């Protein structure tokens, strides 16, 4: 019998000999080998996690929602969006950015399918926030080398809406068709071609995780009072609001709303904030 520490990878079968522990790809565990099986002794604390909220449609109380961890111990979350088919939606990116901030993961925005458009989406408001943006085509290979440079030496996770081409990017990075590539449905929604999170090694110190496409992206453990903290572009102006706990929605003398009217805060970002706030307060 020998003891060791390692990362949970795709397709591995491990058994906990203490209590049932919900493991996810990227978890680091302490284990012993007994015969042909690895028996987990301890799940080590996670330094980061990619989380979404999962609901039980059969129940309508607050207890019907639980934290759904898609991957753990991730350095970079590659938020994959599509330049076309499905159409580009910046408000969804704002939700993923909150997921990254909540989970302690550095975000990177990757716009795929640039071969299908003549004009690329303008994401300067995100680059102004020091969030890297990469434009790629998994089909032609354009931009893929630059994407690899951002991933090198890190553990990264690909996440995004179904149909944006995560699996195609994953295949292009690995230079082999490990993930099956799907087609869009007639409604324009993507088919789920990845059904579970999978981790693979790109080189000796670079790992990449593919996750299932997310159609419904609820926010976990974020209340209306703390939502504003997940919009760092608001913070330089928020200190000038009349009220310290200003929600930036209805209060008078709100410096954030004034910054929006002056164009110093992107109106699209503020609209995303208002939509999320309405969801959290149940409007």
Short mmCIF file of C-alpha atoms in Angstrom, two decimals:
data_model
loop_
_atom_site.label_atom_id
_atom_site.label_comp_id
_atom_site.label_asym_id
_atom_site.label_seq_id
_atom_site.Cartn_x
_atom_site.Cartn_y
_atom_site.Cartn_z
CA UNK A 1 0.00 0.00 0.00
CA UNK A 2 1.35 3.44 -0.90
CA UNK A 3 0.06 6.95 -0.24
CA UNK A 4 0.23 9.89 -2.63
CA UNK A 5 -1.40 13.16 -3.69
CA UNK A 6 -2.69 13.76 -7.18
CA UNK A 7 -5.28 15.55 -9.31
CA UNK A 8 -8.58 13.90 -10.26
CA UNK A 9 -8.58 13.46 -14.05
CA UNK A 10 -11.17 12.31 -16.57
CA UNK A 11 -12.36 8.72 -16.48
CA UNK A 12 -10.72 7.82 -13.17
CA UNK A 13 -12.51 5.66 -10.65
CA UNK A 14 -11.82 6.50 -7.02
CA UNK A 15 -13.58 5.39 -3.88
CA UNK A 16 -13.76 7.27 -0.55
CA UNK A 17 -13.25 5.06 2.50
CA UNK A 18 -14.64 7.66 4.93
CA UNK A 19 -17.77 9.59 3.98
CA UNK A 20 -19.20 10.26 0.58
CA UNK A 21 -17.34 13.23 -0.94
CA UNK A 22 -18.58 14.93 -4.14
CA UNK A 23 -15.45 15.00 -6.28
CA UNK A 24 -15.04 17.13 -9.39
CA UNK A 25 -12.38 17.28 -12.07
CA UNK A 26 -9.36 19.20 -10.77
CA UNK A 27 -9.77 18.18 -7.13
CA UNK A 28 -6.53 17.28 -5.39
CA UNK A 29 -6.85 14.24 -3.16
CA UNK A 30 -4.73 12.20 -0.79
CA UNK A 31 -5.17 8.50 -1.48
CA UNK A 32 -3.73 5.02 -1.09
CA UNK A 33 -3.57 2.27 -3.69
CA UNK A 34 -5.14 -1.02 -2.66
CA UNK A 35 -4.85 -3.60 -5.38
CA UNK A 36 -6.34 -2.15 -8.56
CA UNK A 37 -8.24 0.66 -6.83
CA UNK A 38 -7.35 4.10 -5.50
CA UNK A 39 -8.99 4.71 -2.13
CA UNK A 40 -9.38 8.40 -1.23
CA UNK A 41 -8.37 9.37 2.27
CA UNK A 42 -8.83 13.14 2.04
CA UNK A 43 -9.99 15.81 -0.41
CA UNK A 44 -7.61 18.76 -0.11
CA UNK A 45 -9.01 22.32 0.14
CA UNK A 46 -9.84 23.93 -3.21
CA UNK A 47 -7.96 27.11 -4.13
CA UNK A 48 -10.58 27.99 -6.78
CA UNK A 49 -13.76 26.61 -8.30
CA UNK A 50 -16.08 27.17 -11.26
CA UNK A 51 -19.60 27.18 -9.86
CA UNK A 52 -23.13 27.52 -11.14
CA UNK A 53 -26.44 27.16 -9.38
CA UNK A 54 -28.37 23.96 -10.00
CA UNK A 55 -32.10 23.83 -9.26
CA UNK A 56 -34.54 21.01 -8.62
CA UNK A 57 -37.59 21.68 -10.81
CA UNK A 58 -39.76 19.52 -8.54
CA UNK A 59 -39.33 21.90 -5.58
CA UNK A 60 -39.88 25.64 -5.35
CA UNK A 61 -38.26 26.54 -2.06
CA UNK A 62 -34.80 28.03 -1.56
CA UNK A 63 -33.62 24.57 -0.54
CA UNK A 64 -34.20 23.32 -4.09
CA UNK A 65 -31.03 25.12 -5.23
CA UNK A 66 -27.52 23.92 -4.61
CA UNK A 67 -23.99 24.79 -5.58
CA UNK A 68 -22.89 22.85 -8.65
CA UNK A 69 -19.09 22.84 -8.96
CA UNK A 70 -18.01 22.17 -12.55
CA UNK A 71 -14.23 22.19 -11.95
CA UNK A 72 -11.77 22.89 -9.13
CA UNK A 73 -8.27 24.33 -8.71
CA UNK A 74 -8.45 26.22 -12.00
CA UNK A 75 -6.16 29.14 -12.86
CA UNK A 76 -7.93 30.52 -15.95
CA UNK A 77 -11.53 30.28 -17.15
CA UNK A 78 -11.79 30.64 -20.93
CA UNK A 79 -15.24 32.14 -21.46
CA UNK A 80 -16.08 31.03 -24.98
CA UNK A 81 -18.57 33.12 -26.96
CA UNK A 82 -19.54 32.95 -30.61
CA UNK A 83 -19.25 35.76 -33.14
CA UNK A 84 -22.21 34.17 -34.97
CA UNK A 85 -24.49 31.12 -34.76
CA UNK A 86 -25.44 31.40 -31.93
CA UNK A 87 -25.31 35.20 -31.89
CA UNK A 88 -22.97 37.06 -29.57
CA UNK A 89 -24.50 38.00 -26.17
CA UNK A 90 -22.32 40.23 -23.95
CA UNK A 91 -24.78 39.97 -21.04
CA UNK A 92 -23.98 36.27 -20.73
CA UNK A 93 -20.29 37.13 -20.53
CA UNK A 94 -21.07 39.41 -17.57
CA UNK A 95 -22.63 36.45 -15.77
CA UNK A 96 -19.56 34.30 -16.39
CA UNK A 97 -17.32 37.08 -15.09
CA UNK A 98 -19.26 36.99 -11.82
CA UNK A 99 -18.78 33.21 -11.68
CA UNK A 100 -15.02 33.71 -12.12
CA UNK A 101 -14.79 36.39 -9.45
CA UNK A 102 -16.87 34.32 -7.03
CA UNK A 103 -14.72 31.24 -7.61
CA UNK A 104 -11.33 33.00 -7.56
CA UNK A 105 -10.53 32.26 -11.22
CA UNK A 106 -8.86 34.60 -13.68
CA UNK A 107 -11.14 35.16 -16.72
CA UNK A 108 -10.21 35.20 -20.40
CA UNK A 109 -12.79 35.92 -23.12
CA UNK A 110 -12.47 33.86 -26.29
CA UNK A 111 -14.68 34.78 -29.27
CA UNK A 112 -14.93 31.83 -31.69
CA UNK A 113 -16.21 31.57 -35.29
CA UNK A 114 -14.63 34.81 -36.50
CA UNK A 115 -14.50 33.19 -39.95
CA UNK A 116 -18.30 33.67 -40.14
CA UNK A 117 -18.32 37.46 -39.70
CA UNK A 118 -16.76 40.47 -41.40
CA UNK A 119 -16.80 42.62 -38.24
CA UNK A 120 -15.65 41.28 -34.89
CA UNK A 121 -17.61 42.14 -31.72
CA UNK A 122 -16.10 45.15 -29.95
CA UNK A 123 -15.02 44.02 -26.49
CA UNK A 124 -12.89 47.04 -25.62
CA UNK A 125 -14.92 47.60 -22.45
CA UNK A 126 -13.53 44.29 -21.15
CA UNK A 127 -9.95 44.93 -22.25
CA UNK A 128 -10.24 48.28 -20.44
CA UNK A 129 -10.94 46.16 -17.34
CA UNK A 130 -7.68 44.24 -17.99
CA UNK A 131 -9.55 41.11 -19.08
CA UNK A 132 -7.73 39.41 -21.98
CA UNK A 133 -9.77 38.92 -25.17
CA UNK A 134 -8.78 36.48 -27.92
CA UNK A 135 -10.53 36.13 -31.29
CA UNK A 136 -10.25 32.65 -32.83
CA UNK A 137 -11.61 30.31 -35.44
CA UNK A 138 -11.43 26.67 -34.44
CA UNK A 139 -12.20 25.84 -38.08
CA UNK A 140 -9.35 27.79 -39.74
CA UNK A 141 -6.96 27.89 -36.80
CA UNK A 142 -6.86 31.69 -36.69
CA UNK A 143 -5.90 33.00 -33.25
CA UNK A 144 -5.29 29.56 -31.76
CA UNK A 145 -1.58 30.14 -31.13
CA UNK A 146 -2.34 33.29 -29.17
CA UNK A 147 -4.90 31.37 -27.11
CA UNK A 148 -2.30 28.68 -26.35
CA UNK A 149 0.09 31.36 -25.06
CA UNK A 150 -2.49 32.42 -22.46
CA UNK A 151 -2.99 28.79 -21.35
CA UNK A 152 0.63 27.66 -21.19
CA UNK A 153 1.79 26.59 -17.73
CA UNK A 154 -1.71 26.84 -16.24
CA UNK A 155 -4.78 24.74 -15.54
CA UNK A 156 -7.59 26.22 -17.64
CA UNK A 157 -11.27 25.46 -18.10
CA UNK A 158 -13.36 26.06 -21.21
CA UNK A 159 -16.85 27.25 -20.38
CA UNK A 160 -19.68 28.93 -22.24
CA UNK A 161 -23.09 28.54 -23.78
CA UNK A 162 -23.96 25.40 -25.78
CA UNK A 163 -23.12 25.71 -29.46
CA UNK A 164 -20.34 28.30 -29.22
CA UNK A 165 -17.71 25.76 -30.27
CA UNK A 166 -15.96 24.82 -27.02
CA UNK A 167 -15.40 21.24 -28.13
CA UNK A 168 -14.04 22.39 -31.50
CA UNK A 169 -11.56 24.64 -29.72
CA UNK A 170 -10.71 21.80 -27.36
CA UNK A 171 -9.99 19.52 -30.32
CA UNK A 172 -7.91 22.18 -32.05
CA UNK A 173 -5.82 22.70 -28.93
CA UNK A 174 -5.19 18.97 -28.58
CA UNK A 175 -4.85 18.47 -32.37
CA UNK A 176 -7.10 15.44 -32.23
CA UNK A 177 -10.84 14.81 -32.07
CA UNK A 178 -11.30 13.76 -28.46
CA UNK A 179 -14.59 15.63 -27.98
CA UNK A 180 -17.44 15.00 -30.42
CA UNK A 181 -18.46 18.19 -32.23
CA UNK A 182 -22.19 18.90 -32.47
CA UNK A 183 -24.42 20.97 -34.71
CA UNK A 184 -26.89 23.69 -33.80
CA UNK A 185 -30.53 22.74 -33.43
CA UNK A 186 -33.21 24.35 -35.60
CA UNK A 187 -33.88 26.85 -32.80
CA UNK A 188 -30.27 27.99 -32.92
CA UNK A 189 -29.43 26.42 -29.57
CA UNK A 190 -26.42 24.22 -29.24
CA UNK A 191 -26.59 20.51 -28.57
CA UNK A 192 -24.79 19.21 -25.50
CA UNK A 193 -21.82 17.31 -26.94
CA UNK A 194 -19.94 17.28 -23.62
CA UNK A 195 -21.88 15.64 -20.80
CA UNK A 196 -19.28 15.88 -18.03
CA UNK A 197 -16.17 17.89 -17.23
CA UNK A 198 -13.01 16.33 -18.65
CA UNK A 199 -9.35 17.25 -18.05
CA UNK A 200 -6.47 16.61 -20.43
CA UNK A 201 -2.77 17.47 -20.44
CA UNK A 202 -1.53 19.74 -23.25
CA UNK A 203 2.10 19.47 -22.12
CA UNK A 204 3.99 18.69 -18.92
CA UNK A 205 2.62 21.68 -16.97
CA UNK A 206 -0.45 22.74 -18.99
CA UNK A 207 -3.90 21.25 -18.37
CA UNK A 208 -7.24 22.03 -19.95
CA UNK A 209 -10.76 21.13 -18.81
CA UNK A 210 -13.83 21.01 -21.05
CA UNK A 211 -17.22 21.48 -19.39
CA UNK A 212 -20.82 20.84 -20.51
CA UNK A 213 -22.51 23.73 -22.30
CA UNK A 214 -24.57 25.88 -19.95
CA UNK A 215 -27.99 27.04 -21.10
CA UNK A 216 -29.23 28.28 -17.73
CA UNK A 217 -26.73 30.22 -15.66
CA UNK A 218 -28.01 31.06 -12.20
CA UNK A 219 -25.81 32.80 -9.64
CA UNK A 220 -24.91 30.95 -6.48
CA UNK A 221 -24.74 32.54 -3.02
CA UNK A 222 -24.83 36.15 -4.28
CA UNK A 223 -27.37 38.49 -2.69
CA UNK A 224 -28.63 41.89 -3.93
CA UNK A 225 -26.46 43.74 -1.38
CA UNK A 226 -23.22 42.18 -2.64
CA UNK A 227 -23.93 42.11 -6.39
CA UNK A 228 -22.38 45.55 -6.94
CA UNK A 229 -19.05 44.22 -5.65
CA UNK A 230 -18.91 41.89 -8.67
CA UNK A 231 -18.83 44.86 -11.05
CA UNK A 232 -15.34 46.28 -10.48
CA UNK A 233 -15.85 48.96 -13.14
CA UNK A 234 -18.44 50.52 -10.81
CA UNK A 235 -16.11 50.78 -7.82
CA UNK A 236 -14.14 53.93 -8.82
CA UNK A 237 -17.42 55.87 -8.88
CA UNK A 238 -19.33 54.14 -6.07
CA UNK A 239 -17.37 55.93 -3.34
CA UNK A 240 -18.95 59.22 -4.48
CA UNK A 241 -22.54 57.99 -4.06
CA UNK A 242 -24.60 59.78 -1.40
CA UNK A 243 -25.26 56.49 0.43
CA UNK A 244 -22.52 54.03 1.38
CA UNK A 245 -24.82 51.08 0.67
CA UNK A 246 -26.16 52.53 -2.60
CA UNK A 247 -27.57 49.78 -4.83
CA UNK A 248 -27.07 51.98 -7.94
CA UNK A 249 -30.69 51.47 -8.94
CA UNK A 250 -33.17 53.90 -7.34
CA UNK A 251 -31.21 56.07 -4.92
CA UNK A 252 -30.70 59.81 -5.56
CA UNK A 253 -27.21 61.22 -6.20
CA UNK A 254 -25.88 57.87 -7.40
CA UNK A 255 -22.41 58.45 -8.86
CA UNK A 256 -22.52 55.17 -10.80
CA UNK A 257 -25.69 56.16 -12.66
CA UNK A 258 -24.13 59.55 -13.37
CA UNK A 259 -21.03 57.81 -14.75
CA UNK A 260 -23.28 55.74 -17.03
CA UNK A 261 -24.94 58.90 -18.37
CA UNK A 262 -21.49 60.39 -19.07
CA UNK A 263 -20.34 57.23 -20.86
CA UNK A 264 -17.66 56.44 -18.24
CA UNK A 265 -19.43 53.18 -17.40
CA UNK A 266 -20.64 51.13 -20.37
CA UNK A 267 -24.47 51.26 -20.61
CA UNK A 268 -24.48 47.55 -21.54
CA UNK A 269 -22.69 46.66 -18.32
CA UNK A 270 -25.13 48.69 -16.28
CA UNK A 271 -28.06 47.03 -18.06
CA UNK A 272 -26.58 43.62 -17.19
CA UNK A 273 -26.33 44.73 -13.58
CA UNK A 274 -29.95 45.88 -13.49
CA UNK A 275 -31.18 42.63 -15.03
CA UNK A 276 -29.24 40.54 -12.51
CA UNK A 277 -30.45 42.71 -9.64
CA UNK A 278 -34.07 42.22 -10.73
CA UNK A 279 -33.51 38.45 -10.78
CA UNK A 280 -32.00 38.44 -7.30
CA UNK A 281 -34.81 40.50 -5.75
CA UNK A 282 -37.43 38.40 -7.53
CA UNK A 283 -38.90 41.01 -9.85
#
